[in-house]
XYZ file of C-alpha atoms in Angstrom:
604
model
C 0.000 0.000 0.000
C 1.863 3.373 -1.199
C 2.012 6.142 1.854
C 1.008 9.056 -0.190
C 1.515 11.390 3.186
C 4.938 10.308 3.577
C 5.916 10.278 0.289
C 4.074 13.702 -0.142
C 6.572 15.596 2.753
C 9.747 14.719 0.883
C 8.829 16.086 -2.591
C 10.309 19.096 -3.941
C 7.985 22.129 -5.098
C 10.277 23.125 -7.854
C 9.237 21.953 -12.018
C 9.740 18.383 -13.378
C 8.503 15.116 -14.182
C 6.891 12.308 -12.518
C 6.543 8.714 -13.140
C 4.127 6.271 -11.554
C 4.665 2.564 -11.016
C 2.539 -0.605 -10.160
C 4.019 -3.314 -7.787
C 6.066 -4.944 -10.837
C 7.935 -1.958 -11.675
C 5.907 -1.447 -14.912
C 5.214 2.531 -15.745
C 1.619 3.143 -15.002
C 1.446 7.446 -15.841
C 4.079 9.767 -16.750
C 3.185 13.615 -15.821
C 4.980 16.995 -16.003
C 4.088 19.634 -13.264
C 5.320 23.002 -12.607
C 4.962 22.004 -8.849
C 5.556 18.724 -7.814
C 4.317 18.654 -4.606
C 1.351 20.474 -5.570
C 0.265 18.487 -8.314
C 1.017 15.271 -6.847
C -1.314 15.779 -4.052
C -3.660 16.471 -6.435
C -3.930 12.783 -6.604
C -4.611 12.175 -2.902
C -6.913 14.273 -2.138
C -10.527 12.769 -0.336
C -12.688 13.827 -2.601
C -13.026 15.215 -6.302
C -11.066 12.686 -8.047
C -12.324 11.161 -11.315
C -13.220 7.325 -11.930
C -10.310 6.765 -14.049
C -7.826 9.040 -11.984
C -8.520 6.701 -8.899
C -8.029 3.374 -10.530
C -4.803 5.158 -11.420
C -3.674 5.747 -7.885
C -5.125 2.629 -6.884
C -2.769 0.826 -8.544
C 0.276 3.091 -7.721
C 3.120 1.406 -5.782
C 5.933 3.655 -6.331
C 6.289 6.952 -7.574
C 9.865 8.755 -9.183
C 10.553 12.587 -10.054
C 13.473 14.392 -12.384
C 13.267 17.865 -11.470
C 13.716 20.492 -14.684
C 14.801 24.044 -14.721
C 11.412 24.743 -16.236
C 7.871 23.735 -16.873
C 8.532 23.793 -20.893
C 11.843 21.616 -20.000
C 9.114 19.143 -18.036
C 6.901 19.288 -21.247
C 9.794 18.208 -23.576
C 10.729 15.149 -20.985
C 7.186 14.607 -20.332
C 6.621 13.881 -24.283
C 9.527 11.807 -24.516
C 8.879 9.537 -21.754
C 5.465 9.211 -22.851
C 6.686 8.327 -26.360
C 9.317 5.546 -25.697
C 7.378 4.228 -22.627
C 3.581 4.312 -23.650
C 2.401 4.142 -20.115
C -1.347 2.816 -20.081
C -2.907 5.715 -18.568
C -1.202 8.313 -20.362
C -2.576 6.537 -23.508
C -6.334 6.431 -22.160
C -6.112 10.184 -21.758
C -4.352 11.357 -24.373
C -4.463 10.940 -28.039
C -3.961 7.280 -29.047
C -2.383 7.940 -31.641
C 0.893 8.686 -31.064
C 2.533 11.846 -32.077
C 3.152 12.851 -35.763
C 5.970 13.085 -37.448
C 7.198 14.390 -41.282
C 8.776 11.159 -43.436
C 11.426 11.355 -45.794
C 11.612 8.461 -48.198
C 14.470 7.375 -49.227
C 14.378 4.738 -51.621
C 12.701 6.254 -54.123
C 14.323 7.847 -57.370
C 12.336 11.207 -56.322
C 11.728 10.742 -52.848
C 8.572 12.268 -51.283
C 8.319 14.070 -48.147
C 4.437 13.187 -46.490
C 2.740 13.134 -43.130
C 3.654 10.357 -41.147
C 1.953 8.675 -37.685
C 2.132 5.139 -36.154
C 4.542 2.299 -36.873
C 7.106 3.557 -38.461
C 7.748 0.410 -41.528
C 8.488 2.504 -44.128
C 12.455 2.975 -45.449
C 13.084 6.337 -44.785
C 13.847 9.184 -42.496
C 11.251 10.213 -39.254
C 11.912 14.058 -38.357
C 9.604 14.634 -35.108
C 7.966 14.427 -33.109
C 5.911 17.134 -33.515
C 3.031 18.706 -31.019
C -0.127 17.748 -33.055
C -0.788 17.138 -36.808
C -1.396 21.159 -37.450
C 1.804 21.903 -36.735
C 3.153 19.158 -39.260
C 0.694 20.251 -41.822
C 1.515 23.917 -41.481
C 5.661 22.514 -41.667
C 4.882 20.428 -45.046
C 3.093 23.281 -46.421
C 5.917 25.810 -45.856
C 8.556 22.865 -46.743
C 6.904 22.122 -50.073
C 7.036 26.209 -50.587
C 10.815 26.236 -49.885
C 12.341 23.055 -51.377
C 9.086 22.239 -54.027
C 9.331 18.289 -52.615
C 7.097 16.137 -53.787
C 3.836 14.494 -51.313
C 2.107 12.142 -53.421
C 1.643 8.744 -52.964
C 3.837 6.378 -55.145
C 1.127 5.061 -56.901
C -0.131 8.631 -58.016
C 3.219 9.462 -58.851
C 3.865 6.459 -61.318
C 0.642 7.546 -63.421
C 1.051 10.802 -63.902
C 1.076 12.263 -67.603
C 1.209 16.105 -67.201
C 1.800 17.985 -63.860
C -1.060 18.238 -61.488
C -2.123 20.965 -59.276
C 0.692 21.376 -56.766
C 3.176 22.122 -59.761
C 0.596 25.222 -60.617
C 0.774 26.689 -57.233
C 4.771 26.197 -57.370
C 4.586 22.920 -54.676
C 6.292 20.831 -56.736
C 8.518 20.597 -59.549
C 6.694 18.083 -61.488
C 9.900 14.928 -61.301
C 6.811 12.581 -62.226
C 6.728 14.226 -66.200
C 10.168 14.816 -65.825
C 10.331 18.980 -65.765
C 12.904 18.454 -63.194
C 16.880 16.667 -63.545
C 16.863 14.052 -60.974
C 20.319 15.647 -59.547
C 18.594 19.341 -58.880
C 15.499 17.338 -57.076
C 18.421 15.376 -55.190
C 19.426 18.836 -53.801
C 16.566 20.083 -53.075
C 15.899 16.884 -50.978
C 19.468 17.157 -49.508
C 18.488 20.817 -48.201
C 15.274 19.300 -46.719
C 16.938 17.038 -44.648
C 19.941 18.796 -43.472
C 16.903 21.539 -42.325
C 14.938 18.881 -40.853
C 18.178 17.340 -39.215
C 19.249 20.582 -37.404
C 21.858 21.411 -39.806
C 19.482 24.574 -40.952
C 22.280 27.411 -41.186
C 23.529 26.561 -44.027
C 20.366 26.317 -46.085
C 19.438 29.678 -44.331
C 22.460 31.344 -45.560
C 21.775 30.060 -49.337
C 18.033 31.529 -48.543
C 19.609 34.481 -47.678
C 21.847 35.396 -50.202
C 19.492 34.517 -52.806
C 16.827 37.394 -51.277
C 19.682 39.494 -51.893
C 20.611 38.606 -55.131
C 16.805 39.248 -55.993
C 16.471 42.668 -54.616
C 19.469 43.488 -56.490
C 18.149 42.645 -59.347
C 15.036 44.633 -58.502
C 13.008 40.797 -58.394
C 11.205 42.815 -55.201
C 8.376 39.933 -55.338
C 10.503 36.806 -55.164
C 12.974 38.649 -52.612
C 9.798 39.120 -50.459
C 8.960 35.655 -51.381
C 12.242 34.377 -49.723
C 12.234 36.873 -46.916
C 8.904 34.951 -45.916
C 9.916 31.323 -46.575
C 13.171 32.261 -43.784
C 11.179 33.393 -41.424
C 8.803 30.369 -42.132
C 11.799 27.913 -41.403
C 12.860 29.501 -38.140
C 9.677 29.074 -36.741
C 9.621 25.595 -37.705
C 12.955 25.465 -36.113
C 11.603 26.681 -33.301
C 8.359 24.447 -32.963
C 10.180 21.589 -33.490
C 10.357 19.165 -30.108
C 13.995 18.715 -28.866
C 14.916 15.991 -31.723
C 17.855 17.443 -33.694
C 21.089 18.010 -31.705
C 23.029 15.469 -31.543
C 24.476 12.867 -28.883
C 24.110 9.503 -27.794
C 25.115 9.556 -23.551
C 24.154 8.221 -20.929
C 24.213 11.240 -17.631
C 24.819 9.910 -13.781
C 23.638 11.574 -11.127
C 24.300 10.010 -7.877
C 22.738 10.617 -3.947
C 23.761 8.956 -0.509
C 22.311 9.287 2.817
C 22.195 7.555 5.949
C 23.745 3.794 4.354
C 21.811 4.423 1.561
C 22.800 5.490 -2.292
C 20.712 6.000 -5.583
C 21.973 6.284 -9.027
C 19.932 8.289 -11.494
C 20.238 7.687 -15.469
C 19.215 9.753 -17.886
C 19.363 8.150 -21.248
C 19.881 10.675 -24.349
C 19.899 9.662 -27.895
C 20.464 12.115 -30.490
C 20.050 14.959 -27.934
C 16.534 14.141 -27.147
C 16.172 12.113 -23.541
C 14.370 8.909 -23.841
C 13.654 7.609 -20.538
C 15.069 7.681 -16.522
C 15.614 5.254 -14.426
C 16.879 5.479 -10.438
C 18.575 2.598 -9.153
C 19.493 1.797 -5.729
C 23.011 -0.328 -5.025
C 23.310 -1.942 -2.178
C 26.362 -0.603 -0.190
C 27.684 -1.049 2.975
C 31.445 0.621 3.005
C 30.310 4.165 2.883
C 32.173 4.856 -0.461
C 32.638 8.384 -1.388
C 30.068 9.440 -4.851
C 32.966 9.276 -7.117
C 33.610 5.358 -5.634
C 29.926 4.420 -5.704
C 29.859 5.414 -9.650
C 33.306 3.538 -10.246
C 31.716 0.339 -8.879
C 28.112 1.262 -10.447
C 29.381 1.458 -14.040
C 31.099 -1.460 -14.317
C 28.382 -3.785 -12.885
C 25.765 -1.791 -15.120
C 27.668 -2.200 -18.507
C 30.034 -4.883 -18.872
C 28.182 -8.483 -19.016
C 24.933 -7.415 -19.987
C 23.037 -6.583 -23.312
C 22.407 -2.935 -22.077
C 23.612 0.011 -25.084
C 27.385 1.210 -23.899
C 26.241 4.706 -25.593
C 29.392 6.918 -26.786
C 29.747 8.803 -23.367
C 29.280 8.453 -20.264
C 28.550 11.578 -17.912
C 29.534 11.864 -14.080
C 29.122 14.873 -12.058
C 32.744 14.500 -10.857
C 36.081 12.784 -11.968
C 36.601 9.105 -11.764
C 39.923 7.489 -10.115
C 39.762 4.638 -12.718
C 38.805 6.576 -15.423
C 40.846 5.140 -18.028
C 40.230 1.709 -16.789
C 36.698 2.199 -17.044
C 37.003 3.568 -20.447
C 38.933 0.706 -22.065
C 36.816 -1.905 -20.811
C 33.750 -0.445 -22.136
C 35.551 0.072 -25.251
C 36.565 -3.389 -25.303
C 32.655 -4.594 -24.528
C 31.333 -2.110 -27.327
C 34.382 -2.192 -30.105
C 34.316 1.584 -30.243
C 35.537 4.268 -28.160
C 33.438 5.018 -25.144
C 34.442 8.706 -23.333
C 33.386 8.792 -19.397
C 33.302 12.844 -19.109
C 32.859 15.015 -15.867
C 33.527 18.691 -17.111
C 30.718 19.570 -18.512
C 29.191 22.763 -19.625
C 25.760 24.039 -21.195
C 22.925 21.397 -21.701
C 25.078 18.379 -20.582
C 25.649 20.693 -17.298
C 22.256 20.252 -17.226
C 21.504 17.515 -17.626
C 24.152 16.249 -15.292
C 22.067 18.457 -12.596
C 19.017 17.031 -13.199
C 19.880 13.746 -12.806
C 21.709 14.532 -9.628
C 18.460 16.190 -8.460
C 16.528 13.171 -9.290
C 18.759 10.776 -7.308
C 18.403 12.957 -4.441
C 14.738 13.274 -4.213
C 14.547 9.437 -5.151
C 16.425 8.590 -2.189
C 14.806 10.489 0.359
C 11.152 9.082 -1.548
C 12.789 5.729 -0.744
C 14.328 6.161 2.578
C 10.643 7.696 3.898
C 9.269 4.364 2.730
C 11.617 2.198 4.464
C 11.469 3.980 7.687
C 7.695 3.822 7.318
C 8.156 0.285 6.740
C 9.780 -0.472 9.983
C 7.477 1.886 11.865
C 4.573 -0.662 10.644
C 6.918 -4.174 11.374
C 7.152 -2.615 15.094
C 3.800 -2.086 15.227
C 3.531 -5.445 13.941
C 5.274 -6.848 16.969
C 3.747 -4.818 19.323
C -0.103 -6.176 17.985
C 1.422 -10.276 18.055
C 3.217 -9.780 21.539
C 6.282 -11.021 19.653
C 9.745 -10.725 21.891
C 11.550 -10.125 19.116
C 11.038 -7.824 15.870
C 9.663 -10.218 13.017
C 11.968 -9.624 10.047
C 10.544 -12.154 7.101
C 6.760 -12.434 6.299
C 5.542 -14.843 4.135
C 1.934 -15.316 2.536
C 0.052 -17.452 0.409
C -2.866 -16.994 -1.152
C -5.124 -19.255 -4.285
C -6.504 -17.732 -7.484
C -8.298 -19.985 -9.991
C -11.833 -19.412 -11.980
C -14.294 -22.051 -10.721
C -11.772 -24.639 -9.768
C -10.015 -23.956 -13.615
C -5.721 -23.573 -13.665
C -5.595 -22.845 -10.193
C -2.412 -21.451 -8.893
C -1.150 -20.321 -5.225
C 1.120 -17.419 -4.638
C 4.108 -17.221 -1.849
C 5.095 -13.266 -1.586
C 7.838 -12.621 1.219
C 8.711 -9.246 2.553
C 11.419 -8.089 4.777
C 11.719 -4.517 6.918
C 13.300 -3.750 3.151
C 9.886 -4.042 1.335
C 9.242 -7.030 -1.083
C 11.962 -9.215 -1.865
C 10.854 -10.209 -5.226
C 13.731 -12.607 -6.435
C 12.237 -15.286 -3.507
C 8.745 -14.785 -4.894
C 7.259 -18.176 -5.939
C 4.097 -19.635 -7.988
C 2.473 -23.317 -7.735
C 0.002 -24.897 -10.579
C -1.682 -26.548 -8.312
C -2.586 -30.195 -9.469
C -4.723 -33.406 -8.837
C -7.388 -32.024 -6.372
C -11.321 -31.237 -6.743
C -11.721 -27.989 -8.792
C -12.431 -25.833 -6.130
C -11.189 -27.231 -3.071
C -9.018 -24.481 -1.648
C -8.338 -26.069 0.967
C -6.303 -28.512 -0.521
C -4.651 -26.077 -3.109
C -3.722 -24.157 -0.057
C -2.224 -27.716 1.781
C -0.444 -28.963 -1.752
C 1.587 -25.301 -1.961
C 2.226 -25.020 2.021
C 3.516 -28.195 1.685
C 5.928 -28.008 -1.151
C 7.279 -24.825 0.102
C 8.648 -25.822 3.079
C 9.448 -29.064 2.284
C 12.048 -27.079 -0.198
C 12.743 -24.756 3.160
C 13.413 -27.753 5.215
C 16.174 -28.866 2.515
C 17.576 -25.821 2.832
C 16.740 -24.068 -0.439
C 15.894 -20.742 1.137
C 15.151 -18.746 4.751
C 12.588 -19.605 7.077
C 9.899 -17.056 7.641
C 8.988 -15.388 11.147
C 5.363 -15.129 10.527
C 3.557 -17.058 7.884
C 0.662 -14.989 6.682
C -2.654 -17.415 5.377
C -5.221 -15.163 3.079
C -8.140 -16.983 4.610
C -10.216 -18.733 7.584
C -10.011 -21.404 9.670
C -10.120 -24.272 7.251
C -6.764 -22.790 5.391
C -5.208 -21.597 8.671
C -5.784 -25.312 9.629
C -4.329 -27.015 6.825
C -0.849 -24.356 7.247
C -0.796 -25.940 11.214
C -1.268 -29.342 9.872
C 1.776 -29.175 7.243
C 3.856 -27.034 9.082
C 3.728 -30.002 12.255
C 4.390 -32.706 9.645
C 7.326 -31.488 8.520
C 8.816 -30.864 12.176
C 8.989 -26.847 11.367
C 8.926 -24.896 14.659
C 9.214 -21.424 15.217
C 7.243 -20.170 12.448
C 4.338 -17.757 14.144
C 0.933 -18.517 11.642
C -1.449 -15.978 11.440
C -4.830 -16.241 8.929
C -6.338 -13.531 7.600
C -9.942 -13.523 7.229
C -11.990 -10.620 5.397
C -14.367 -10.245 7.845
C -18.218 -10.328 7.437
C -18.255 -7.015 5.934
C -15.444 -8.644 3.721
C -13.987 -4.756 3.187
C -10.436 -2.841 3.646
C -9.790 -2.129 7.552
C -12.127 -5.066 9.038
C -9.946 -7.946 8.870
C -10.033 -10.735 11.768
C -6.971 -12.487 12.316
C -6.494 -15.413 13.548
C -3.555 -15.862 15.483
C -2.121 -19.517 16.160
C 0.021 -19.309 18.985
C -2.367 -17.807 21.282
C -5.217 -19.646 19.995
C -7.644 -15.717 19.470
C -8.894 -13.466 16.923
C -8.029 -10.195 16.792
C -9.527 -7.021 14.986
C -6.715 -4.170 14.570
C -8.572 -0.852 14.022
C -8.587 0.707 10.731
C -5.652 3.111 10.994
C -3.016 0.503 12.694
C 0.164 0.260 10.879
C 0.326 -2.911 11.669
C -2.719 -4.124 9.783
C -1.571 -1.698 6.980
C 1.658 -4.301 6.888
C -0.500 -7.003 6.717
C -3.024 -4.972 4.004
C -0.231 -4.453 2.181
C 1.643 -8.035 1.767
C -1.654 -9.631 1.797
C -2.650 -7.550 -1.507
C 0.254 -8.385 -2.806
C -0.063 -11.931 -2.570
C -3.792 -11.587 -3.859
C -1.967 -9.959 -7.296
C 0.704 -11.957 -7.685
C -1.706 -15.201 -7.501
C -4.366 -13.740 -9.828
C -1.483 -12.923 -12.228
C -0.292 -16.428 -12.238
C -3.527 -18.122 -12.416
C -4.748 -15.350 -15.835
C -1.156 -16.499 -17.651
C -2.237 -20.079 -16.420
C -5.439 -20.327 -17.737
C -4.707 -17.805 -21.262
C -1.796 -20.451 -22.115
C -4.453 -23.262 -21.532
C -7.299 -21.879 -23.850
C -4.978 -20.986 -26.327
C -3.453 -24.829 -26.691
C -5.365 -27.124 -28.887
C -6.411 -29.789 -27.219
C -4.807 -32.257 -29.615
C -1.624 -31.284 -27.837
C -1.990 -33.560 -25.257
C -2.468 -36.529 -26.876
C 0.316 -39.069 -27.051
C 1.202 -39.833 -30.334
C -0.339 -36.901 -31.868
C 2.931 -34.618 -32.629
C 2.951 -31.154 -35.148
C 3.282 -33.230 -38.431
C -0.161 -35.146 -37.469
C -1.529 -32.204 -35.876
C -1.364 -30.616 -39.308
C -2.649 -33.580 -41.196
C -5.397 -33.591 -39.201
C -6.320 -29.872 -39.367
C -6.139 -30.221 -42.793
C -8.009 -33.147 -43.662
C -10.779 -31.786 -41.410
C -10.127 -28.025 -41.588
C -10.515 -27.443 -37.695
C -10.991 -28.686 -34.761
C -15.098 -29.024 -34.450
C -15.038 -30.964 -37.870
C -12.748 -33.318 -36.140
C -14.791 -33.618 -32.970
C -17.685 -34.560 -34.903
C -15.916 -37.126 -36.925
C -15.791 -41.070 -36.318
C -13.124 -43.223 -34.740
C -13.157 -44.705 -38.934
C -12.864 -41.131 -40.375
C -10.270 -40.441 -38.087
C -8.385 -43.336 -39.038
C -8.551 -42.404 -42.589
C -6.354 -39.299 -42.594
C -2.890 -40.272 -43.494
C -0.599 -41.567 -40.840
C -3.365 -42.103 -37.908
C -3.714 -45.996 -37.418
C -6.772 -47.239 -35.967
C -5.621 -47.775 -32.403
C -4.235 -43.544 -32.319
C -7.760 -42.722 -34.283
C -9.593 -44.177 -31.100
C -6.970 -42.414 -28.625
C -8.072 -39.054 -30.499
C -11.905 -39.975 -30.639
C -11.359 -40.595 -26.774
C -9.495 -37.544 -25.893
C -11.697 -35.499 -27.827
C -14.944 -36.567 -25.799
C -13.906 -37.114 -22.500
C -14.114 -41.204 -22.650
């Protein structure tokens, strides 16, 4: 359960971004704000909130901030994050389509310059992304005025016996009839895309002395002409989103505090930013910044199948610098530059990212002390003598006794600890019977614990009543395990958030914890997170099930016969209503397999 009002006293007021996560990590919203803390209460408030907006924070688990110098810096971020990340809410509320771009073919004798939104399949070049389609409609119109490119679709082009309309109006110079050298439309396309690609001075320059060529020679009209198509092309400069400059990098920022350290990445590709991510090392030697990043890059970089972009940025210099550098050259078989002095945008960026660690970590370090708060707490409701530090809980999912699948979630005063997280398919028992889908996982759990395969829990938390709390006891004393404090959790007979009873083993009672008791928000919380982790298991269960053809799990029935039959029949009903003798007459399928078939296929 996310603690908005803790999470809520650490954020900065200043402009940025924000990105909202669900318990698996996966990016949920991505939102710009020009006051964080303002707009991100906006989403806790009691009352006033939307339908859609609360099944948004419903589902929030973790949220992250890079702070910008400005709101129009947030916007640029905002739309890039929301480009290369498509979070699911951000594409309910926005347009669906994705953002528009202007295409530049470039297999084509005469290339075309068009419109361009969606998948991008087409050989060619993708300038964008602009604000909205107006924008790239008003661009193409003042491109086609400038560098007379064509926009018709190839199979208009091919046809084409005299010029058409745009040639008229001076839009085009008619390459489909010829009325144009393919080298002069080749430069004309050149100039497009060294505009389009940021490289716009030069082509403003050639612009420019043209106008003045034509007011020399007293050509007032086509002086005036060019005077307006420059101005035209700065603004487009101008409206243009952040996609031009160049520079593939990677920028560090890095935070500590307290035993704790976050490392914030901001990943830039051709000068735009594409996405951040924080990450939070584990370290326990109280390393200076500039050690932490010397021991971050490595183990980020080298062994994996992550991008080793050209450089590197650090906000400070690197004792193994050139160590660093050579084996990331060696990894990426070009030279990789780790850089720390740093001015204009890349002193920026560096910034931000250092910003965004810092108000990461103290996000995460409110959480975590929150967390132990609610483990005391914890203690304090069991009348444990000592502070529980593993929790374990199970839970069942299945749809009327279909692929039913239990969940084990564990949690220590850190939070979740995923990588122990474990699913059973529960098998051979009544659909249905959760109390013996509940017994089959307890027990195969800890007979794995009792072999040693991983750490016992201090309290083992059952989603349920009585009948599952008693088959936990029952397991739990036939494989010998002592020590382990079980505690059921029953809904209640309101069966709503905050009226719980629990049913505690050791002292043999049930207990109701009041509504705001961090201890039953602990519970709340792991307990939920069982519930999702089991319903996500059991929906991938049951999908892959419908989705297999039932001929699958006949013996002798591989892909070759599989796709005799199929064919002979032409799907699977025709086959279910055929005979054990029609069966038997599709090539390779002998009598005794046609009756294995006919059996499978009708439950005999």
């Amino acid at each position: 359960m996310f603690d908005s009002k803790r999470f809520l006293q650490t954020v900065t007021r200043k402009p940025g971004v924000y990105q909202m996560f669900d318990a698996d990590g996966c990016i949920l919203y991505v939102g710009k704000a020009k006051n964080l803390r303002n707009r991100l209460s906006s989403y806790f408030r009691a009352s006033g909130l939307t339908a859609k907006t609360m099944a948004l924070v419903q589902r929030i688990d973790s949220i992250e901030v890079t702070v910008t110098r400005s709101e129009t810096e947030a916007l640029v971020l905002e739309q890039s994050l929301i480009k290369s990340q498509r979070p699911p809410y951000n594409v309910m509320l926005k347009d669906d389509k994705g953002y528009p771009y202007i295409f530049l073919s470039s297999r084509d004798t005469f290339p075309r310059i068009a419109f361009h939104r969606g998948a991008k399949r087409k050989k060619g070049q993708y300038f964008g992304p602009f604000p909205n389609a107006s924008s790239v409609r008003d661009s193409l119109n003042f491109l086609q005025k400038t560098f007379r490119i064509r926009s018709c679709e190839d199979s208009v082009f091919r046809n084409r016996s005299r010029p058409c309309l745009q040639y008229q109006i001076q839009r085009c110079t008619a390459p489909c009839v010829g009325l144009v050298s393919e080298e002069e439309y080749r430069r004309d396309v050149r100039h497009a895309e060294m505009f389009l690609a940021g490289k716009s001075d030069k082509i403003l320059r050639e612009l420019a002395d043209e106008m003045d060529a034509a007011a020399r020679a007293l050509e007032f009209e086509k002086a005036a002409r060019l005077r307006d198509q420059i101005s035209a092309l700065r603004r487009l400069q101008a409206d243009q989103v952040a996609e031009r400059s160049h520079g593939d990098v990677d920028v560090l920022g890095v935070a500590s505090q307290g035993g704790s350290c976050c490392v914030h990445i901001l990943f830039v590709r051709q000068g735009r930013i594409l996405g951040s991510r924080s990450y939070f090392p584990e370290e326990r030697l109280g390393l200076s910044k500039s050690e932490l990043l010397s021991a971050f890059i490595p183990q980020f970089y080298l062994g994996s199948q992550r991008e080793v972009p050209r450089e590197i940025l650090v906000p400070e210099p690197l004792e193994d610098e050139g160590v660093l550098q050579e084996a990331l050259k060696s990894q990426s078989g070009r030279d990789v530059s780790i850089v720390y002095r740093l001015r204009g945008s890349r002193a920026t960026w560096v910034a931000m990212a250092g910003q965004a660690a810092e108000q990461n970590l103290s996000s995460r370090t409110a959480a975590q002390q929150k967390l132990q708060s609610r483990f005391e707490a914890l203690q304090d409701a069991l009348g444990l003598e000592q502070l529980p530090e593993r929790l374990e809980c199970f839970d069942i999912s299945h749809s009327s006794g279909e692929a039913t699948v239990a969940s084990c979630v564990v949690f220590d005063t850190g939070g979740a600890v995923k990588s122990d997280y474990r699913r059973f398919n529960i098998e051979n028992i009544r659909p249905g019977d959760d109390y013996a889908a509940m017994g089959q996982a307890l027990k195969r759990r800890y007979t794995r614990l009792s072999s040693g395969e991983g750490k016992f829990p201090n309290i083992l938390l059952i989603d349920g009543g009585k009948g599952q709390v008693r088959q936990a006891v029952e397991v739990l004393n036939q494989l010998g395990i002592v020590g382990v404090q079980i505690v059921g959790v029953a809904k209640g007979t309101t069966r709503k958030a905050g009226f719980e009873t629990l049913h505690v083993v050791s002292s043999n009672k049930e207990m109701v914890l009041s509504a705001d008791s961090p201890a039953l928000h602990l519970i709340q919380q792991v307990r939920d997170e069982a519930h999702r982790f089991a319903i996500t298991g059991h929906r991938q269960r049951r999908d892959k099930k419908r989705r297999e053809s039932p001929l699958e799990g006949i013996s002798g029935v591989g892909p070759a016969r599989r796709r005799a039959l199929l064919r002979h029949f032409g799907g699977l009903q025709e086959i279910r209503r055929a005979s054990v003798d029609e069966i038997a007459g599709v090539e390779g399928i002998s009598c005794k397999l046609a009756q294995e078939i006919y059996s499978a296929l009708h439950n005999e």
